[in-house]
Amino acid sequence: MSQVVLITGGSSGIGKSVGEYLQQKGFTVFGTSRNPQNIRNSKFSLVAMDVRNAESIRLGVAEVLEKAGRIDILINNAGVGITGALEELPSEEIFNNFQTNLFGPIEVMKAVLPGMRQHRKGLIINVTSIAAYMGLPFRSVYSASKGALEIITEALRMEVKPFGIQIANVAPGDFATNIASGRYHAPLLEHSPYKDVYAATLNMMDEHVDSGSNPQQMAEAIYKIILTPKPNIHYKVGAFMQKFSIVLKRVLPDKTYEKLLMNHYKIKE
């Protein structure tokens, strides 16, 4: 029997690419979407799930279990971007970001773990971000929510290993997807002290996404992780300089690294 894969956020972007790739490789794939009825011509099954809602998660997982009997692999891919100076971000948008990027994935893991534990095997792959490894200006909340998921994964790996369950993080850099369209942007306020540098940063981020890598790279990387009997904790996928930035943070003094970021984003003291 083919392995059963559940991918949250499977209707577009990285999730869609991963789902289609794994389907071609012979996996039984289920993706999630808040409104699957609006998705046309999906190449794999979609179930309704809003990761911000515990009951929706319960019902979505139950539907997959009813149709397939088990979930062998969970790919926690659903996520949302957020940009803006921390001072100007509405609290409700900060809460929504953590609900989607951190608390939602936690609840989905909690929903699938009992079945995996019963079968004494399973794999969970959490899609984080290279931004999770550093605090980026005007992306503080996004970096924090994805960084927290990285740390949660490190701890949970040790808790579930005795039950034959493996967990890994995969951190993508910039990929050519529609993520920018769903990202919350704090508005550019006319009299904001951050206006000019924030506007320049927004343009830079959009350019990075537009010129980003092909999501197929993420699909191939996740497939390799699935084939690995004992996966590593952390994987990074993206352009060389994006991955190298993590190495620089590890080896450079804090203030030197901070200066590099400020120069990159054209922030002057």
PDB file of N, CA and C in Angstrom, residues 7-75:
ATOM      1  N   ILE A   7      -0.879  17.131   3.583  1.00  0.00           N
ATOM      2  CA  ILE A   7      -0.156  18.392   3.419  1.00  0.00           C
ATOM      3  C   ILE A   7      -1.102  19.540   3.745  1.00  0.00           C
ATOM      4  N   THR A   8      -0.807  20.291   4.801  1.00  0.00           N
ATOM      5  CA  THR A   8      -1.629  21.466   5.080  1.00  0.00           C
ATOM      6  C   THR A   8      -1.227  22.586   4.123  1.00  0.00           C
ATOM      7  N   GLY A   9      -2.220  23.384   3.729  1.00  0.00           N
ATOM      8  CA  GLY A   9      -1.953  24.422   2.740  1.00  0.00           C
ATOM      9  C   GLY A   9      -1.560  23.830   1.407  1.00  0.00           C
ATOM     10  N   GLY A  10      -2.350  22.874   0.927  1.00  0.00           N
ATOM     11  CA  GLY A  10      -1.969  22.134  -0.273  1.00  0.00           C
ATOM     12  C   GLY A  10      -2.603  22.618  -1.560  1.00  0.00           C
ATOM     13  N   SER A  11      -3.250  23.769  -1.539  1.00  0.00           N
ATOM     14  CA  SER A  11      -3.979  24.196  -2.727  1.00  0.00           C
ATOM     15  C   SER A  11      -3.172  25.123  -3.630  1.00  0.00           C
ATOM     16  N   SER A  12      -2.023  25.610  -3.167  1.00  0.00           N
ATOM     17  CA  SER A  12      -1.239  26.532  -3.981  1.00  0.00           C
ATOM     18  C   SER A  12       0.215  26.513  -3.512  1.00  0.00           C
ATOM     19  N   GLY A  13       1.062  27.188  -4.267  1.00  0.00           N
ATOM     20  CA  GLY A  13       2.444  27.404  -3.864  1.00  0.00           C
ATOM     21  C   GLY A  13       3.230  26.131  -3.609  1.00  0.00           C
ATOM     22  N   ILE A  14       4.031  26.164  -2.551  1.00  0.00           N
ATOM     23  CA  ILE A  14       4.894  25.039  -2.217  1.00  0.00           C
ATOM     24  C   ILE A  14       4.071  23.786  -1.934  1.00  0.00           C
ATOM     25  N   GLY A  15       2.988  23.914  -1.181  1.00  0.00           N
ATOM     26  CA  GLY A  15       2.170  22.755  -0.843  1.00  0.00           C
ATOM     27  C   GLY A  15       1.626  22.050  -2.063  1.00  0.00           C
ATOM     28  N   LYS A  16       1.162  22.827  -3.035  1.00  0.00           N
ATOM     29  CA  LYS A  16       0.648  22.238  -4.279  1.00  0.00           C
ATOM     30  C   LYS A  16       1.756  21.517  -5.042  1.00  0.00           C
ATOM     31  N   SER A  17       2.930  22.149  -5.139  1.00  0.00           N
ATOM     32  CA  SER A  17       4.047  21.534  -5.856  1.00  0.00           C
ATOM     33  C   SER A  17       4.488  20.233  -5.198  1.00  0.00           C
ATOM     34  N   VAL A  18       4.565  20.248  -3.859  1.00  0.00           N
ATOM     35  CA  VAL A  18       4.967  19.045  -3.128  1.00  0.00           C
ATOM     36  C   VAL A  18       3.928  17.936  -3.328  1.00  0.00           C
ATOM     37  N   GLY A  19       2.648  18.288  -3.226  1.00  0.00           N
ATOM     38  CA  GLY A  19       1.587  17.298  -3.378  1.00  0.00           C
ATOM     39  C   GLY A  19       1.602  16.638  -4.748  1.00  0.00           C
ATOM     40  N   GLU A  20       1.751  17.446  -5.786  1.00  0.00           N
ATOM     41  CA  GLU A  20       1.768  16.896  -7.139  1.00  0.00           C
ATOM     42  C   GLU A  20       2.988  16.003  -7.356  1.00  0.00           C
ATOM     43  N   TYR A  21       4.116  16.410  -6.815  1.00  0.00           N
ATOM     44  CA  TYR A  21       5.346  15.622  -6.971  1.00  0.00           C
ATOM     45  C   TYR A  21       5.216  14.281  -6.259  1.00  0.00           C
ATOM     46  N   LEU A  22       4.711  14.292  -5.028  1.00  0.00           N
ATOM     47  CA  LEU A  22       4.577  13.044  -4.284  1.00  0.00           C
ATOM     48  C   LEU A  22       3.514  12.137  -4.905  1.00  0.00           C
ATOM     49  N   GLN A  23       2.462  12.743  -5.449  1.00  0.00           N
ATOM     50  CA  GLN A  23       1.436  11.951  -6.143  1.00  0.00           C
ATOM     51  C   GLN A  23       2.076  11.205  -7.307  1.00  0.00           C
ATOM     52  N   GLN A  24       2.939  11.876  -8.058  1.00  0.00           N
ATOM     53  CA  GLN A  24       3.614  11.241  -9.195  1.00  0.00           C
ATOM     54  C   GLN A  24       4.528  10.105  -8.743  1.00  0.00           C
ATOM     55  N   LYS A  25       5.039  10.233  -7.507  1.00  0.00           N
ATOM     56  CA  LYS A  25       5.938   9.212  -6.967  1.00  0.00           C
ATOM     57  C   LYS A  25       5.187   8.038  -6.341  1.00  0.00           C
ATOM     58  N   GLY A  26       3.864   8.057  -6.417  1.00  0.00           N
ATOM     59  CA  GLY A  26       3.082   6.920  -5.955  1.00  0.00           C
ATOM     60  C   GLY A  26       2.495   7.036  -4.566  1.00  0.00           C
ATOM     61  N   PHE A  27       2.624   8.185  -3.927  1.00  0.00           N
ATOM     62  CA  PHE A  27       2.026   8.393  -2.608  1.00  0.00           C
ATOM     63  C   PHE A  27       0.532   8.713  -2.758  1.00  0.00           C
ATOM     64  N   THR A  28      -0.217   8.398  -1.717  1.00  0.00           N
ATOM     65  CA  THR A  28      -1.617   8.817  -1.644  1.00  0.00           C
ATOM     66  C   THR A  28      -1.646  10.156  -0.920  1.00  0.00           C
ATOM     67  N   VAL A  29      -1.995  11.213  -1.633  1.00  0.00           N
ATOM     68  CA  VAL A  29      -1.830  12.568  -1.119  1.00  0.00           C
ATOM     69  C   VAL A  29      -3.175  13.213  -0.827  1.00  0.00           C
ATOM     70  N   PHE A  30      -3.256  13.815   0.352  1.00  0.00           N
ATOM     71  CA  PHE A  30      -4.375  14.676   0.726  1.00  0.00           C
ATOM     72  C   PHE A  30      -3.808  16.050   1.076  1.00  0.00           C
ATOM     73  N   GLY A  31      -4.381  17.067   0.482  1.00  0.00           N
ATOM     74  CA  GLY A  31      -4.014  18.426   0.840  1.00  0.00           C
ATOM     75  C   GLY A  31      -5.155  19.088   1.584  1.00  0.00           C
ATOM     76  N   THR A  32      -4.858  20.190   2.238  1.00  0.00           N
ATOM     77  CA  THR A  32      -5.924  20.922   2.920  1.00  0.00           C
ATOM     78  C   THR A  32      -6.068  22.312   2.319  1.00  0.00           C
ATOM     79  N   SER A  33      -7.275  22.822   2.446  1.00  0.00           N
ATOM     80  CA  SER A  33      -7.581  24.183   2.024  1.00  0.00           C
ATOM     81  C   SER A  33      -8.753  24.656   2.863  1.00  0.00           C
ATOM     82  N   ARG A  34      -8.802  25.938   3.152  1.00  0.00           N
ATOM     83  CA  ARG A  34      -9.955  26.451   3.895  1.00  0.00           C
ATOM     84  C   ARG A  34     -11.230  26.342   3.069  1.00  0.00           C
ATOM     85  N   ASN A  35     -11.076  26.427   1.739  1.00  0.00           N
ATOM     86  CA  ASN A  35     -12.249  26.357   0.854  1.00  0.00           C
ATOM     87  C   ASN A  35     -11.938  25.452  -0.341  1.00  0.00           C
ATOM     88  N   PRO A  36     -11.883  24.142  -0.116  1.00  0.00           N
ATOM     89  CA  PRO A  36     -11.508  23.249  -1.216  1.00  0.00           C
ATOM     90  C   PRO A  36     -12.497  23.271  -2.377  1.00  0.00           C
ATOM     91  N   GLN A  37     -13.736  23.658  -2.102  1.00  0.00           N
ATOM     92  CA  GLN A  37     -14.732  23.699  -3.175  1.00  0.00           C
ATOM     93  C   GLN A  37     -14.400  24.762  -4.221  1.00  0.00           C
ATOM     94  N   ASN A  38     -13.537  25.703  -3.858  1.00  0.00           N
ATOM     95  CA  ASN A  38     -13.170  26.763  -4.806  1.00  0.00           C
ATOM     96  C   ASN A  38     -11.936  26.423  -5.630  1.00  0.00           C
ATOM     97  N   ILE A  39     -11.318  25.280  -5.353  1.00  0.00           N
ATOM     98  CA  ILE A  39     -10.095  24.887  -6.056  1.00  0.00           C
ATOM     99  C   ILE A  39     -10.460  24.005  -7.241  1.00  0.00           C
ATOM    100  N   ARG A  40     -10.047  24.410  -8.418  1.00  0.00           N
ATOM    101  CA  ARG A  40     -10.360  23.666  -9.633  1.00  0.00           C
ATOM    102  C   ARG A  40      -9.155  22.833 -10.078  1.00  0.00           C
ATOM    103  N   ASN A  41      -9.431  21.629 -10.515  1.00  0.00           N
ATOM    104  CA  ASN A  41      -8.433  20.777 -11.166  1.00  0.00           C
ATOM    105  C   ASN A  41      -7.236  20.420 -10.278  1.00  0.00           C
ATOM    106  N   SER A  42      -7.479  20.241  -8.985  1.00  0.00           N
ATOM    107  CA  SER A  42      -6.394  19.762  -8.130  1.00  0.00           C
ATOM    108  C   SER A  42      -6.049  18.329  -8.531  1.00  0.00           C
ATOM    109  N   LYS A  43      -4.756  18.016  -8.561  1.00  0.00           N
ATOM    110  CA  LYS A  43      -4.327  16.691  -8.989  1.00  0.00           C
ATOM    111  C   LYS A  43      -4.321  15.682  -7.844  1.00  0.00           C
ATOM    112  N   PHE A  44      -4.669  16.148  -6.632  1.00  0.00           N
ATOM    113  CA  PHE A  44      -4.802  15.234  -5.494  1.00  0.00           C
ATOM    114  C   PHE A  44      -5.984  15.703  -4.641  1.00  0.00           C
ATOM    115  N   SER A  45      -6.415  14.845  -3.747  1.00  0.00           N
ATOM    116  CA  SER A  45      -7.609  15.129  -2.950  1.00  0.00           C
ATOM    117  C   SER A  45      -7.368  16.289  -1.990  1.00  0.00           C
ATOM    118  N   LEU A  46      -8.378  17.123  -1.812  1.00  0.00           N
ATOM    119  CA  LEU A  46      -8.324  18.234  -0.872  1.00  0.00           C
ATOM    120  C   LEU A  46      -9.426  18.079   0.172  1.00  0.00           C
ATOM    121  N   VAL A  47      -9.086  18.331   1.424  1.00  0.00           N
ATOM    122  CA  VAL A  47     -10.080  18.321   2.497  1.00  0.00           C
ATOM    123  C   VAL A  47     -10.115  19.705   3.127  1.00  0.00           C
ATOM    124  N   ALA A  48     -11.252  20.032   3.701  1.00  0.00           N
ATOM    125  CA  ALA A  48     -11.413  21.341   4.328  1.00  0.00           C
ATOM    126  C   ALA A  48     -10.684  21.373   5.664  1.00  0.00           C
ATOM    127  N   MET A  49      -9.872  22.408   5.871  1.00  0.00           N
ATOM    128  CA  MET A  49      -9.217  22.590   7.155  1.00  0.00           C
ATOM    129  C   MET A  49      -8.733  24.032   7.272  1.00  0.00           C
ATOM    130  N   ASP A  50      -9.043  24.637   8.397  1.00  0.00           N
ATOM    131  CA  ASP A  50      -8.485  25.927   8.769  1.00  0.00           C
ATOM    132  C   ASP A  50      -7.629  25.675   9.998  1.00  0.00           C
ATOM    133  N   VAL A  51      -6.306  25.813   9.855  1.00  0.00           N
ATOM    134  CA  VAL A  51      -5.422  25.440  10.950  1.00  0.00           C
ATOM    135  C   VAL A  51      -5.556  26.367  12.156  1.00  0.00           C
ATOM    136  N   ARG A  52      -6.319  27.438  12.016  1.00  0.00           N
ATOM    137  CA  ARG A  52      -6.545  28.333  13.155  1.00  0.00           C
ATOM    138  C   ARG A  52      -7.705  27.855  14.023  1.00  0.00           C
ATOM    139  N   ASN A  53      -8.362  26.781  13.597  1.00  0.00           N
ATOM    140  CA  ASN A  53      -9.563  26.314  14.277  1.00  0.00           C
ATOM    141  C   ASN A  53      -9.395  24.846  14.664  1.00  0.00           C
ATOM    142  N   ALA A  54      -9.416  24.557  15.964  1.00  0.00           N
ATOM    143  CA  ALA A  54      -9.162  23.197  16.449  1.00  0.00           C
ATOM    144  C   ALA A  54     -10.198  22.203  15.937  1.00  0.00           C
ATOM    145  N   GLU A  55     -11.465  22.593  15.887  1.00  0.00           N
ATOM    146  CA  GLU A  55     -12.511  21.685  15.409  1.00  0.00           C
ATOM    147  C   GLU A  55     -12.338  21.397  13.922  1.00  0.00           C
ATOM    148  N   SER A  56     -11.952  22.401  13.163  1.00  0.00           N
ATOM    149  CA  SER A  56     -11.699  22.197  11.743  1.00  0.00           C
ATOM    150  C   SER A  56     -10.549  21.219  11.532  1.00  0.00           C
ATOM    151  N   ILE A  57      -9.511  21.325  12.361  1.00  0.00           N
ATOM    152  CA  ILE A  57      -8.388  20.386  12.285  1.00  0.00           C
ATOM    153  C   ILE A  57      -8.858  18.971  12.599  1.00  0.00           C
ATOM    154  N   ARG A  58      -9.645  18.826  13.656  1.00  0.00           N
ATOM    155  CA  ARG A  58     -10.142  17.507  14.057  1.00  0.00           C
ATOM    156  C   ARG A  58     -10.952  16.871  12.940  1.00  0.00           C
ATOM    157  N   LEU A  59     -11.841  17.649  12.331  1.00  0.00           N
ATOM    158  CA  LEU A  59     -12.705  17.126  11.270  1.00  0.00           C
ATOM    159  C   LEU A  59     -11.888  16.782  10.017  1.00  0.00           C
ATOM    160  N   GLY A  60     -10.912  17.626   9.686  1.00  0.00           N
ATOM    161  CA  GLY A  60     -10.095  17.364   8.507  1.00  0.00           C
ATOM    162  C   GLY A  60      -9.262  16.094   8.652  1.00  0.00           C
ATOM    163  N   VAL A  61      -8.638  15.931   9.802  1.00  0.00           N
ATOM    164  CA  VAL A  61      -7.846  14.723  10.046  1.00  0.00           C
ATOM    165  C   VAL A  61      -8.753  13.496  10.062  1.00  0.00           C
ATOM    166  N   ALA A  62      -9.926  13.626  10.681  1.00  0.00           N
ATOM    167  CA  ALA A  62     -10.874  12.506  10.730  1.00  0.00           C
ATOM    168  C   ALA A  62     -11.317  12.093   9.328  1.00  0.00           C
ATOM    169  N   GLU A  63     -11.481  13.058   8.438  1.00  0.00           N
ATOM    170  CA  GLU A  63     -11.886  12.744   7.065  1.00  0.00           C
ATOM    171  C   GLU A  63     -10.806  11.947   6.340  1.00  0.00           C
ATOM    172  N   VAL A  64      -9.556  12.349   6.526  1.00  0.00           N
ATOM    173  CA  VAL A  64      -8.460  11.603   5.888  1.00  0.00           C
ATOM    174  C   VAL A  64      -8.379  10.189   6.458  1.00  0.00           C
ATOM    175  N   LEU A  65      -8.508  10.065   7.766  1.00  0.00           N
ATOM    176  CA  LEU A  65      -8.451   8.736   8.382  1.00  0.00           C
ATOM    177  C   LEU A  65      -9.606   7.857   7.916  1.00  0.00           C
ATOM    178  N   GLU A  66     -10.769   8.455   7.722  1.00  0.00           N
ATOM    179  CA  GLU A  66     -11.922   7.673   7.243  1.00  0.00           C
ATOM    180  C   GLU A  66     -11.693   7.180   5.823  1.00  0.00           C
ATOM    181  N   LYS A  67     -11.079   8.018   4.994  1.00  0.00           N
ATOM    182  CA  LYS A  67     -10.896   7.661   3.586  1.00  0.00           C
ATOM    183  C   LYS A  67      -9.681   6.760   3.360  1.00  0.00           C
ATOM    184  N   ALA A  68      -8.609   6.987   4.142  1.00  0.00           N
ATOM    185  CA  ALA A  68      -7.355   6.283   3.871  1.00  0.00           C
ATOM    186  C   ALA A  68      -6.950   5.314   4.973  1.00  0.00           C
ATOM    187  N   GLY A  69      -7.556   5.437   6.162  1.00  0.00           N
ATOM    188  CA  GLY A  69      -7.261   4.508   7.241  1.00  0.00           C
ATOM    189  C   GLY A  69      -6.112   4.904   8.141  1.00  0.00           C
ATOM    190  N   ARG A  70      -5.243   5.794   7.658  1.00  0.00           N
ATOM    191  CA  ARG A  70      -4.088   6.204   8.464  1.00  0.00           C
ATOM    192  C   ARG A  70      -3.447   7.429   7.824  1.00  0.00           C
ATOM    193  N   ILE A  71      -2.549   8.060   8.556  1.00  0.00           N
ATOM    194  CA  ILE A  71      -1.711   9.132   8.021  1.00  0.00           C
ATOM    195  C   ILE A  71      -0.269   8.761   8.341  1.00  0.00           C
ATOM    196  N   ASP A  72       0.511   8.479   7.311  1.00  0.00           N
ATOM    197  CA  ASP A  72       1.907   8.080   7.497  1.00  0.00           C
ATOM    198  C   ASP A  72       2.833   9.278   7.597  1.00  0.00           C
ATOM    199  N   ILE A  73       2.506  10.327   6.832  1.00  0.00           N
ATOM    200  CA  ILE A  73       3.384  11.496   6.740  1.00  0.00           C
ATOM    201  C   ILE A  73       2.531  12.755   6.832  1.00  0.00           C
ATOM    202  N   LEU A  74       2.907  13.646   7.731  1.00  0.00           N
ATOM    203  CA  LEU A  74       2.288  14.974   7.818  1.00  0.00           C
ATOM    204  C   LEU A  74       3.311  16.007   7.374  1.00  0.00           C
ATOM    205  N   ILE A  75       2.909  16.861   6.436  1.00  0.00           N
ATOM    206  CA  ILE A  75       3.742  17.992   6.030  1.00  0.00           C
ATOM    207  C   ILE A  75       3.014  19.263   6.445  1.00  0.00           C
TER     208      ILE A  75
END
